[in-house]
Coordinates of C-alpha atoms and ligand atoms in Angstrom, one line a residue:
M226 CA -8.4 -34.1 19.6
S227 CA -6.2 -31.5 17.9
T228 CA -7.0 -30.5 14.4
P229 CA -4.2 -31.4 11.9
Q230 CA -2.1 -28.4 10.9
V231 CA -2.3 -27.5 7.3
P232 CA 1.3 -27.0 6.2
A233 CA 2.0 -23.5 4.9
P234 CA 2.5 -23.6 1.1
R235 CA 6.2 -23.7 0.0
P236 CA 6.9 -20.1 -0.9
H237 CA 7.6 -19.3 -4.5
R238 CA 10.0 -16.4 -4.6
I239 CA 9.7 -13.8 -7.3
A240 CA 11.8 -10.8 -7.9
V241 CA 10.2 -7.8 -9.6
I242 CA 12.9 -5.5 -10.9
G243 CA 11.5 -1.9 -11.1
S244 CA 9.1 -0.3 -8.7
G245 CA 7.3 1.9 -11.3
P246 CA 3.6 1.3 -12.0
S247 CA 4.2 -1.8 -14.1
G248 CA 6.4 -3.5 -11.4
L249 CA 4.0 -2.6 -8.6
Y250 CA 0.8 -3.7 -10.5
T251 CA 2.6 -7.0 -11.4
A252 CA 3.6 -7.5 -7.8
E253 CA 0.0 -6.7 -6.6
A254 CA -1.5 -9.2 -9.1
L255 CA 1.1 -11.9 -8.1
L256 CA 0.4 -11.6 -4.4
A257 CA -3.3 -11.6 -4.9
G258 CA -3.2 -14.5 -7.3
D259 CA -1.4 -17.2 -5.2
P260 CA -0.8 -17.3 -1.4
S261 CA 2.5 -19.2 -2.0
V262 CA 4.0 -16.2 -3.7
H263 CA 6.6 -14.0 -2.0
V264 CA 7.8 -10.9 -3.9
D265 CA 10.9 -8.7 -3.6
V266 CA 10.4 -5.4 -5.5
I267 CA 13.9 -4.2 -6.4
D268 CA 14.8 -0.7 -7.7
R269 CA 18.0 1.1 -8.5
L270 CA 16.7 4.2 -6.7
P271 CA 16.3 4.6 -3.0
A272 CA 12.7 5.6 -3.5
P273 CA 9.8 3.6 -5.1
Y274 CA 7.3 4.5 -7.8
G275 CA 9.4 5.0 -11.0
L276 CA 8.0 7.7 -13.3
V277 CA 5.1 8.5 -11.0
R278 CA 7.7 10.1 -8.8
Y279 CA 10.3 11.0 -11.5
G280 CA 8.2 11.7 -14.6
V281 CA 4.7 12.9 -13.7
A282 CA 5.1 16.7 -13.6
P283 CA 5.2 18.3 -10.1
D284 CA 2.1 20.4 -10.9
H285 CA 0.1 17.2 -11.7
V286 CA -0.6 16.8 -8.0
K287 CA -3.8 14.8 -8.5
M288 CA -2.0 12.3 -10.8
K289 CA 0.5 11.7 -8.1
S290 CA -2.2 10.5 -5.8
V291 CA -2.1 7.2 -7.6
I292 CA 0.7 6.5 -5.1
R293 CA -2.0 6.0 -2.5
A294 CA -3.1 2.9 -4.5
L295 CA 0.4 1.7 -5.4
V296 CA 1.6 1.8 -1.8
R297 CA -0.9 -0.9 -0.9
T298 CA 1.2 -3.4 -2.7
F299 CA 3.5 -3.3 0.3
D300 CA 0.7 -3.9 2.9
D301 CA 1.5 -7.6 3.4
S302 CA 5.0 -7.2 4.9
D303 CA 5.3 -11.0 5.4
R304 CA 5.1 -11.6 1.7
V305 CA 6.5 -8.5 0.0
R306 CA 9.7 -6.5 0.5
F307 CA 11.1 -3.3 -1.1
L308 CA 14.9 -3.4 -1.9
G309 CA 15.8 0.0 -3.2
N310 CA 19.2 1.5 -4.1
V311 CA 19.9 -1.8 -5.9
H312 CA 21.0 -1.5 -9.5
V313 CA 20.6 -4.9 -11.2
G314 CA 23.3 -5.2 -13.9
P315 CA 26.8 -3.8 -14.5
G316 CA 28.0 -1.8 -11.5
G317 CA 25.4 -3.4 -9.2
I318 CA 24.3 -6.9 -8.6
P319 CA 24.5 -9.0 -11.8
G320 CA 21.2 -10.3 -13.0
E321 CA 22.6 -13.8 -13.1
A322 CA 23.5 -13.7 -9.4
L323 CA 20.1 -12.4 -8.4
R324 CA 18.4 -15.0 -10.5
E325 CA 19.9 -17.8 -8.3
H326 CA 17.6 -16.7 -5.4
Y327 CA 14.3 -16.7 -7.2
H328 CA 11.9 -19.0 -9.0
A329 CA 11.1 -16.2 -11.4
V330 CA 12.3 -12.7 -12.3
V331 CA 10.0 -10.0 -13.8
H332 CA 11.9 -7.2 -15.5
A333 CA 9.8 -3.9 -15.2
T334 CA 12.7 -1.5 -15.8
G335 CA 10.9 1.0 -18.1
S336 CA 12.4 2.9 -21.1
A337 CA 14.6 5.7 -19.8
V338 CA 16.8 6.5 -22.8
D339 CA 16.1 9.7 -24.7
R340 CA 15.7 9.3 -28.4
D341 CA 17.8 11.4 -30.7
L342 CA 16.7 13.6 -33.6
G343 CA 19.7 12.8 -35.8
V344 CA 20.3 16.4 -36.9
P345 CA 23.5 18.4 -36.8
G346 CA 24.3 20.3 -33.6
E347 CA 22.3 17.9 -31.4
D348 CA 25.3 17.5 -29.0
L349 CA 25.8 21.2 -28.4
A350 CA 25.4 22.5 -24.8
G351 CA 21.8 23.5 -24.3
S352 CA 20.4 20.5 -26.3
V353 CA 18.8 18.0 -24.0
G354 CA 16.4 15.1 -24.1
S355 CA 13.1 15.3 -22.2
G356 CA 14.3 12.5 -19.9
A357 CA 17.2 14.7 -18.7
F358 CA 15.0 17.8 -18.5
V359 CA 12.2 16.1 -16.7
S360 CA 14.6 14.3 -14.3
W361 CA 15.9 17.7 -13.4
Y362 CA 12.5 19.3 -12.5
C363 CA 11.4 16.1 -10.8
G364 CA 14.5 16.0 -8.6
H365 CA 15.8 12.6 -9.9
P366 CA 19.1 11.7 -8.0
D367 CA 20.9 11.1 -11.4
A368 CA 20.1 14.7 -12.5
V369 CA 23.4 16.1 -11.1
G370 CA 25.1 19.2 -12.4
P371 CA 24.1 22.8 -12.9
G372 CA 20.6 22.2 -14.5
P373 CA 19.2 23.5 -17.8
L374 CA 20.2 26.8 -19.4
L375 CA 17.3 29.1 -18.8
D376 CA 19.1 32.4 -19.4
R377 CA 17.7 33.3 -22.9
P378 CA 14.2 34.1 -24.0
G379 CA 13.7 31.4 -26.6
V380 CA 13.3 27.6 -26.0
V381 CA 12.4 25.0 -28.6
V382 CA 10.6 21.9 -27.5
V383 CA 10.3 19.2 -30.2
G384 CA 7.4 16.7 -30.2
A385 CA 3.6 16.6 -30.0
G386 CA 3.1 14.2 -27.1
N387 CA 2.1 14.8 -23.5
V388 CA 5.7 15.0 -22.4
A389 CA 6.2 18.0 -24.8
V390 CA 3.1 19.6 -23.1
D391 CA 4.6 19.0 -19.6
V392 CA 7.9 20.5 -20.6
A393 CA 6.4 23.5 -22.3
R394 CA 4.0 24.1 -19.3
V395 CA 6.7 23.9 -16.7
L396 CA 8.9 26.3 -18.7
A397 CA 6.2 28.8 -19.2
R398 CA 4.1 28.9 -16.1
P399 CA 4.9 31.2 -13.3
A400 CA 7.5 29.5 -11.0
D401 CA 5.5 30.4 -7.9
D402 CA 2.7 28.1 -9.2
L403 CA 5.1 25.2 -8.4
A404 CA 5.8 26.3 -4.8
A405 CA 2.8 24.3 -3.8
T406 CA 4.3 21.1 -5.3
D407 CA 7.0 18.7 -4.4
A408 CA 9.6 20.5 -6.6
H409 CA 12.8 21.1 -4.6
D410 CA 14.1 24.6 -3.9
A411 CA 16.9 24.6 -6.5
V412 CA 14.3 23.9 -9.3
L413 CA 12.1 26.7 -8.0
D414 CA 15.0 29.1 -7.8
A415 CA 16.1 28.3 -11.3
L416 CA 12.6 28.7 -12.7
R417 CA 12.1 32.0 -10.8
A418 CA 15.4 33.3 -12.3
S419 CA 14.4 32.0 -15.8
A420 CA 14.7 34.5 -18.7
V421 CA 12.5 32.3 -20.9
T422 CA 9.6 34.2 -22.5
D423 CA 8.8 32.1 -25.7
V424 CA 8.5 28.4 -25.8
H425 CA 8.2 27.1 -29.3
V426 CA 6.7 23.6 -29.6
L427 CA 7.6 22.0 -33.0
V428 CA 5.0 19.6 -34.2
R429 CA 6.2 17.7 -37.3
R430 CA 2.7 16.8 -38.5
D431 CA -0.6 18.7 -38.7
P432 CA -3.2 19.3 -35.9
L433 CA -4.9 16.0 -36.8
H434 CA -1.8 14.0 -36.0
V435 CA -0.9 15.1 -32.6
K436 CA -0.4 12.7 -29.6
F437 CA -1.5 15.2 -27.0
T438 CA -4.5 14.1 -24.9
P439 CA -7.2 16.8 -24.6
A440 CA -6.9 17.1 -20.9
E441 CA -3.2 17.8 -21.1
L442 CA -3.5 20.2 -24.0
R443 CA -6.3 22.1 -22.2
G444 CA -3.9 22.6 -19.3
L445 CA -1.8 25.0 -21.5
G446 CA -4.8 27.2 -22.2
G447 CA -5.5 28.0 -18.6
L448 CA -2.1 29.2 -17.4
D449 CA -1.8 32.6 -15.8
D450 CA 0.3 35.1 -17.7
V451 CA 0.8 32.8 -20.7
D452 CA -0.7 33.2 -24.2
V453 CA -0.9 30.1 -26.4
V454 CA -0.2 31.1 -30.0
V455 CA -1.1 28.6 -32.8
H456 CA 1.0 28.7 -36.0
D457 CA -0.9 26.4 -38.3
D458 CA -0.5 28.1 -41.7
G459 CA -4.2 28.6 -41.8
L460 CA -5.0 24.9 -41.7
L461 CA -7.5 25.1 -38.9
A462 CA -9.4 28.0 -40.4
A463 CA -9.8 26.0 -43.6
D464 CA -12.4 23.8 -42.0
V465 CA -10.5 20.6 -41.0
A466 CA -12.7 17.6 -41.6
E467 CA -14.2 16.6 -38.3
P468 CA -12.2 13.7 -36.9
E469 CA -14.2 10.6 -35.9
E470 CA -12.1 10.0 -32.8
R471 CA -13.4 12.0 -29.8
R472 CA -9.9 12.8 -28.5
M473 CA -8.9 14.3 -31.9
R474 CA -12.2 16.2 -32.1
Q475 CA -11.6 17.8 -28.7
N476 CA -8.0 18.7 -29.7
I477 CA -9.1 20.3 -32.9
E478 CA -11.9 22.3 -31.2
M479 CA -9.4 23.6 -28.6
L480 CA -6.7 24.5 -31.2
T481 CA -9.3 26.2 -33.5
A482 CA -10.5 28.4 -30.6
W483 CA -6.9 29.3 -29.6
A484 CA -6.0 30.0 -33.3
R485 CA -8.9 32.6 -33.3
R486 CA -7.9 34.2 -30.0
S487 CA -5.8 37.4 -30.0
S488 CA -2.9 38.0 -27.8
T489 CA -3.6 39.2 -24.3
G490 CA -0.1 40.7 -24.1
A491 CA 0.9 38.1 -21.5
P492 CA 4.6 38.1 -20.6
R493 CA 5.2 34.5 -21.8
R494 CA 4.0 32.6 -24.8
I495 CA 3.8 29.0 -25.9
H496 CA 3.9 28.8 -29.7
L497 CA 2.4 25.6 -31.2
R498 CA 4.2 25.4 -34.6
F499 CA 2.6 22.8 -36.8
L500 CA 4.3 21.1 -39.8
R501 CA 7.7 22.1 -38.6
S502 CA 10.9 20.1 -37.9
P503 CA 14.3 21.1 -36.7
V504 CA 17.0 20.5 -39.3
R505 CA 20.0 22.0 -37.5
L506 CA 20.9 23.3 -34.1
V507 CA 23.0 26.4 -34.6
D508 CA 26.2 27.0 -32.6
D509 CA 26.2 30.5 -31.0
G510 CA 30.0 30.5 -31.3
T511 CA 30.6 29.2 -27.8
G512 CA 29.7 25.5 -28.3
R513 CA 26.2 26.2 -27.2
V514 CA 22.8 26.3 -29.0
G515 CA 21.9 29.8 -30.1
A516 CA 19.2 29.1 -32.6
V517 CA 17.4 26.3 -34.4
E518 CA 17.0 26.1 -38.2
I519 CA 13.5 24.7 -38.9
E520 CA 11.9 23.4 -42.1
R521 CA 8.3 23.5 -43.1
N522 CA 6.9 20.0 -43.8
A523 CA 4.2 18.7 -46.1
L524 CA 2.1 15.8 -45.1
G525 CA 1.7 12.9 -47.6
D526 CA -1.4 10.9 -48.0
D527 CA 0.3 8.1 -45.9
G528 CA 0.5 10.5 -42.9
R529 CA 4.3 10.8 -43.3
V530 CA 6.1 14.1 -43.5
R531 CA 8.6 15.4 -46.0
G532 CA 10.6 18.6 -45.9
T533 CA 9.6 21.3 -48.4
G534 CA 12.9 23.1 -48.3
E535 CA 11.3 26.2 -46.9
R536 CA 13.4 27.2 -43.9
E537 CA 13.5 29.8 -41.1
T538 CA 15.5 30.3 -37.9
L539 CA 14.2 30.5 -34.3
E540 CA 16.5 32.0 -31.7
A541 CA 16.7 29.6 -28.7
G542 CA 19.2 29.0 -25.9
L543 CA 17.7 25.6 -25.0
V544 CA 16.3 22.8 -27.1
V545 CA 14.4 19.9 -25.5
R546 CA 13.7 16.8 -27.5
A547 CA 10.4 15.3 -26.3
I548 CA 10.2 12.7 -29.1
G549 CA 9.9 9.6 -27.0
Y550 CA 12.1 7.1 -25.2
A551 CA 13.8 3.7 -25.8
G552 CA 14.5 0.9 -23.4
E553 CA 18.0 -0.3 -22.5
P554 CA 19.0 -3.9 -23.2
I555 CA 19.0 -6.1 -20.1
E556 CA 22.1 -8.2 -19.6
G557 CA 21.4 -11.8 -20.6
L558 CA 18.0 -11.2 -22.2
P559 CA 17.2 -10.9 -25.9
F560 CA 16.5 -7.3 -27.1
D561 CA 14.7 -5.9 -30.1
A562 CA 16.8 -2.8 -30.9
A563 CA 14.2 -1.5 -33.4
T564 CA 11.5 -1.1 -30.7
G565 CA 13.7 -0.8 -27.7
T566 CA 11.8 -3.7 -26.0
V567 CA 12.4 -7.3 -24.9
P568 CA 10.5 -9.8 -27.1
H569 CA 7.8 -11.5 -25.2
E570 CA 4.5 -13.4 -25.4
A571 CA 2.0 -12.4 -22.7
G572 CA 5.0 -11.2 -20.6
R573 CA 7.1 -14.4 -21.1
V574 CA 10.5 -13.4 -22.5
L575 CA 11.1 -15.1 -25.9
L576 CA 14.4 -16.2 -27.3
G577 CA 14.2 -17.5 -30.9
G578 CA 10.4 -17.8 -30.4
E579 CA 10.8 -20.0 -27.3
P580 CA 10.0 -18.8 -23.7
V581 CA 13.1 -18.3 -21.5
R582 CA 12.1 -20.2 -18.3
G583 CA 11.5 -18.0 -15.3
S584 CA 12.1 -14.6 -17.1
Y585 CA 9.3 -12.2 -17.7
V586 CA 8.7 -8.5 -18.6
A587 CA 6.1 -5.9 -17.8
G588 CA 5.4 -2.2 -18.6
W589 CA 7.4 0.0 -21.0
I590 CA 10.3 -2.5 -21.4
K591 CA 7.6 -5.0 -22.6
R592 CA 5.4 -2.9 -24.9
G593 CA 7.4 0.3 -25.6
P594 CA 7.3 3.8 -24.2
T595 CA 3.6 4.7 -24.6
G596 CA 0.6 4.5 -22.3
V597 CA -0.5 6.2 -19.1
I598 CA -0.1 4.9 -15.6
G599 CA -3.3 2.9 -15.7
T600 CA -2.3 1.1 -18.9
N601 CA 0.3 -0.7 -16.8
K602 CA -2.4 -2.3 -14.6
G603 CA -3.8 -4.7 -17.3
D604 CA -0.3 -5.2 -18.6
G605 CA 1.1 -6.2 -15.2
A606 CA -1.9 -8.4 -14.6
Q607 CA -1.2 -10.2 -17.9
T608 CA 2.4 -10.8 -16.9
A609 CA 1.4 -12.0 -13.4
E610 CA -1.0 -14.4 -15.0
S611 CA 1.8 -16.0 -17.1
V612 CA 4.1 -16.2 -14.0
L613 CA 1.4 -17.8 -11.9
A614 CA 0.5 -20.3 -14.6
D615 CA 4.1 -21.3 -15.0
L616 CA 4.9 -21.6 -11.2
P617 CA 4.4 -25.4 -11.0
T618 CA 7.0 -25.9 -13.7
L619 CA 9.7 -23.5 -12.5
S620 CA 12.9 -25.0 -10.9
T621 CA 13.7 -24.5 -7.3
P622 CA 16.3 -21.8 -7.0
P623 CA 19.8 -23.0 -5.9
R624 CA 20.1 -20.3 -3.2
P625 CA 17.8 -19.2 -0.4
G626 CA 15.7 -16.0 -0.3
G627 CA 15.1 -13.6 2.6
D628 CA 18.3 -12.3 4.4
A629 CA 20.5 -14.3 2.0
V630 CA 19.4 -12.0 -0.8
V631 CA 20.4 -8.9 1.1
E632 CA 23.7 -10.5 2.1
R633 CA 24.3 -11.4 -1.6
M634 CA 23.6 -7.8 -2.6
R635 CA 26.0 -6.5 0.1
S636 CA 28.7 -8.9 -1.3
Y637 CA 28.5 -6.8 -4.5
G638 CA 28.9 -3.6 -2.5
V639 CA 25.1 -2.8 -2.8
D640 CA 23.4 -1.8 0.4
P641 CA 19.6 -2.0 -0.1
V642 CA 17.2 0.6 1.2
L643 CA 14.4 -1.4 2.9
W644 CA 10.7 -0.3 3.2
E645 CA 11.2 1.1 6.7
D646 CA 14.2 3.1 5.4
W647 CA 12.1 4.5 2.6
L648 CA 9.4 5.4 5.1
R649 CA 12.1 7.5 7.0
L650 CA 13.1 9.2 3.8
D651 CA 9.4 9.8 3.0
A652 CA 8.9 11.3 6.5
A653 CA 11.9 13.6 5.9
E654 CA 10.4 14.9 2.7
L655 CA 7.0 15.5 4.3
A656 CA 8.8 17.4 7.1
L657 CA 10.5 19.6 4.5
G658 CA 7.1 20.2 2.9
E659 CA 5.7 21.3 6.3
R660 CA 8.7 23.6 6.7
R661 CA 8.2 25.2 3.3
G662 CA 4.4 25.5 3.9
G663 CA 1.6 25.2 1.4
T664 CA 2.7 21.8 0.1
D665 CA 2.7 18.2 1.3
R666 CA 6.3 17.3 0.5
V667 CA 9.5 18.7 -0.9
K668 CA 11.7 16.1 -2.6
I669 CA 15.2 15.4 -1.6
A670 CA 17.1 15.1 -4.9
D671 CA 20.6 14.4 -3.8
R672 CA 21.3 10.6 -3.6
A673 CA 23.6 10.9 -0.6
E674 CA 21.1 13.0 1.2
M675 CA 18.3 10.6 0.3
L676 CA 20.4 7.7 1.8
D677 CA 21.2 9.7 4.8
A678 CA 17.5 10.5 5.5
A679 CA 16.6 6.8 4.9
R680 CA 19.1 5.5 7.3
R681 CA 19.1 8.2 10.0
H682 CA 18.3 6.7 13.4
S683 CA 17.8 3.3 11.8
S684 CA 18.8 0.3 13.9
R685 CA 21.6 -0.5 11.4
S686 CA 23.1 3.0 11.3
Ligands
LIG897 C1 7.9 12.5 -18.4 C2 6.7 11.6 -18.3 C3 5.6 12.1 -17.6 C4 4.5 11.2 -17.5 N1 3.4 11.7 -16.9 C5 2.3 10.9 -16.8 C6 1.1 11.4 -16.2 O1 1.0 12.6 -15.8 N2 0.0 10.6 -16.1 C7 0.1 9.3 -16.6 O2 -0.9 8.5 -16.5 N3 1.2 8.8 -17.2 C8 2.3 9.6 -17.3 N4 3.4 9.1 -17.9 C9 3.4 7.7 -18.3 C10 3.7 6.7 -17.1 O3 4.7 7.3 -16.3 C11 4.2 5.3 -17.6 O4 3.1 4.7 -18.3 C12 4.7 4.4 -16.5 O5 5.6 5.0 -15.6 C13 5.5 3.2 -17.1 O6 5.7 2.3 -16.1 P1 7.0 1.3 -16.0 O7 6.8 0.7 -14.7 O8 7.0 0.5 -17.2 O9 8.3 2.2 -16.0 P2 8.9 3.3 -15.0 O10 7.9 4.1 -14.3 O11 10.0 4.0 -15.7 O12 9.6 2.4 -13.8 C14 10.8 1.6 -14.1 C15 11.5 1.5 -12.8 O13 12.6 0.5 -13.0 C16 13.8 1.0 -12.3 N5 15.0 0.4 -12.9 C17 15.4 0.7 -14.2 N6 16.5 0.0 -14.5 C18 16.8 -0.7 -13.3 C19 17.8 -1.6 -13.0 N7 18.8 -2.0 -13.9 N8 17.9 -2.2 -11.7 C20 16.9 -1.8 -10.8 N9 15.9 -1.0 -11.1 C21 15.8 -0.4 -12.4 C22 13.7 2.5 -12.4 O14 14.4 3.2 -11.4 C23 12.2 2.8 -12.2 O15 11.8 3.0 -10.9 C24 4.5 9.9 -18.0 C25 5.7 9.4 -18.6 C26 6.8 10.3 -18.8 C27 8.0 9.8 -19.5
LIG898 N1 -0.5 13.5 -18.2 C1 -0.4 12.4 -18.9 O1 -1.3 11.7 -19.0 C2 0.9 12.1 -19.5 C3 2.0 13.0 -19.4 C4 3.2 12.6 -20.0 C5 3.3 11.4 -20.7 N2 2.2 10.6 -20.8 C6 2.3 9.4 -21.6 O2 3.6 8.9 -21.7 C7 3.8 8.3 -23.0 C8 5.0 8.9 -23.6 O3 4.8 10.3 -23.9 P1 5.7 11.0 -25.0 O4 5.2 12.4 -25.2 O5 7.2 10.8 -24.7 O6 5.5 10.1 -26.3 P2 4.4 10.2 -27.5 O7 3.1 10.4 -27.0 O8 4.7 8.9 -28.3 O9 4.8 11.4 -28.4 C9 6.1 11.5 -29.1 C10 6.0 12.7 -30.0 O10 7.3 12.9 -30.6 C11 7.1 13.0 -32.0 N3 8.3 12.6 -32.7 C12 8.9 11.4 -32.7 N4 10.1 11.5 -33.4 C13 10.2 12.7 -33.9 C14 11.1 13.4 -34.7 N5 12.2 12.8 -35.1 N6 10.9 14.7 -35.0 C15 9.8 15.4 -34.5 N7 8.9 14.8 -33.7 C16 9.1 13.5 -33.4 C17 5.9 12.2 -32.4 O11 5.4 12.6 -33.6 P3 4.6 11.6 -34.6 O12 3.3 11.3 -34.1 O13 4.6 12.3 -35.9 O14 5.5 10.3 -34.6 C18 5.0 12.4 -31.2 O15 4.3 13.6 -31.4 C19 2.5 8.6 -23.8 O16 1.7 7.5 -23.9 C20 1.9 9.8 -23.0 O17 0.5 9.9 -23.2 C21 1.0 10.9 -20.2

């Protein structure tokens, strides 16, 4: 007697838009949570991993190894696909069209917009957001053009978070230190030719109110040929009350030790300038930044700063704002412009306080642009839990999944990069790494070259 066949569960199709950490952790939790779930991970770029690939600094090689865990999301190729090179929204496939193929859509699109300082001169040449600057050194395909202006000795970096530390370190450390990373040749060449000697990091509050994490800050102290100079108006010497929080205690200990250190005469310096804000970027007469007027701040009891009117000028040919990011509104979804996020409850998108059926968010677009890679794991798990709980109540999509999705994308002129295409691009980058020697991979930064490598010798080329 033959055993009765148990019918395979009817698949529930879920699109996760964004292949950064939050998208991939959500996808992983969805797949693990219910065998009926099939996931398409969709990204506007031909390569997966979001800011792990295009934000984490090239010299943070260990950090990038998180990719070895993220890649496992794609292990079950019967239930999960990667559809890269697919912009969801204007100019790509409209969100509404995509929605017709899925029971649920999780938006995990991050927060990629650079915030502004709101000071005069901010739109001069030589004034850039950290998003643009980081995209350049990470070889992001959108970072087209000549690259940042590194032809003058002074650079100002505004902000006291880990991104400011990354930017200052990349600008100050010897370029050859980056030869053993995935940085592409044009970035190495520009950094080798750089005239930068002094990187001024402007911290608007005092040493007790920085967002740096100790491990990142420590990284500045150990650079070859770089002195860290602390400008704190004597605050640290005046016995700062020992902070309760361990992170802050470690920061203060480090900064105090650096403040006591004398110059080694290193050819480059990172100046940490506390209680200073830029008030004007000064035109050098050619429409480019030549200097930055800065003001000393006083800190109120509420932790907020106010200008004291005491000003000075720093010469700088480049200004990088590392003051955080904002999310972009998503077509058809509510948006809170004040926080740059989509309103939600446990990942369920909320409109007027009510959940929008089948729409979810994860990661930075859900909770704002803070938190390390690991923070997105719990965040993605929470969103996945909400999706899985709602599955029985979600409507059957009017259009099929599988190849029909790819055909639909192509009808909008969007040709997806599939997982096997990405693996070809990945292999091409590894081969470039082998050719350069001393590094695993060299990134291909040009979008056309990425697509060419992805599709070379593919069965559909
Ligand atoms: C410069 C920088 C350096 C960092 N370095 C570290 C570090 O060293 N260590 C650490 O732990 N954390 C680091 N972080 C924090 C970490 O990168 C974030 O916590 C994490 O990447 C946020 O994940 P996410 O998935 O929400 O967003 P993202 O990683 O930004 O992923 C969003 C994805 O969505 C895609 N996307 C956006 N819009 C669309 C669209 N319309 N259609 C299709 N796809 C779309 C994007 O291409 C991207 O791949 C860094 C952050 C920054 C900004
Ligand atoms: N290696 C790593 O682990 C790593 C590396 C990079 C990024 N990350 C993470 O990614 C997230 C984003 O980092 P981030 O550096 O962009 O953000 P962040 O940690 O929020 O820091 C932003 C900084 O900008 C300052 N700022 C904001 N507006 C300003 C203004 N108008 N003028 C002057 N300063 C201003 C803030 O000062 P106030 O505090 O005074 O507001 C703060 O110091 C963080 O969670 C970070 O830890 C981690």
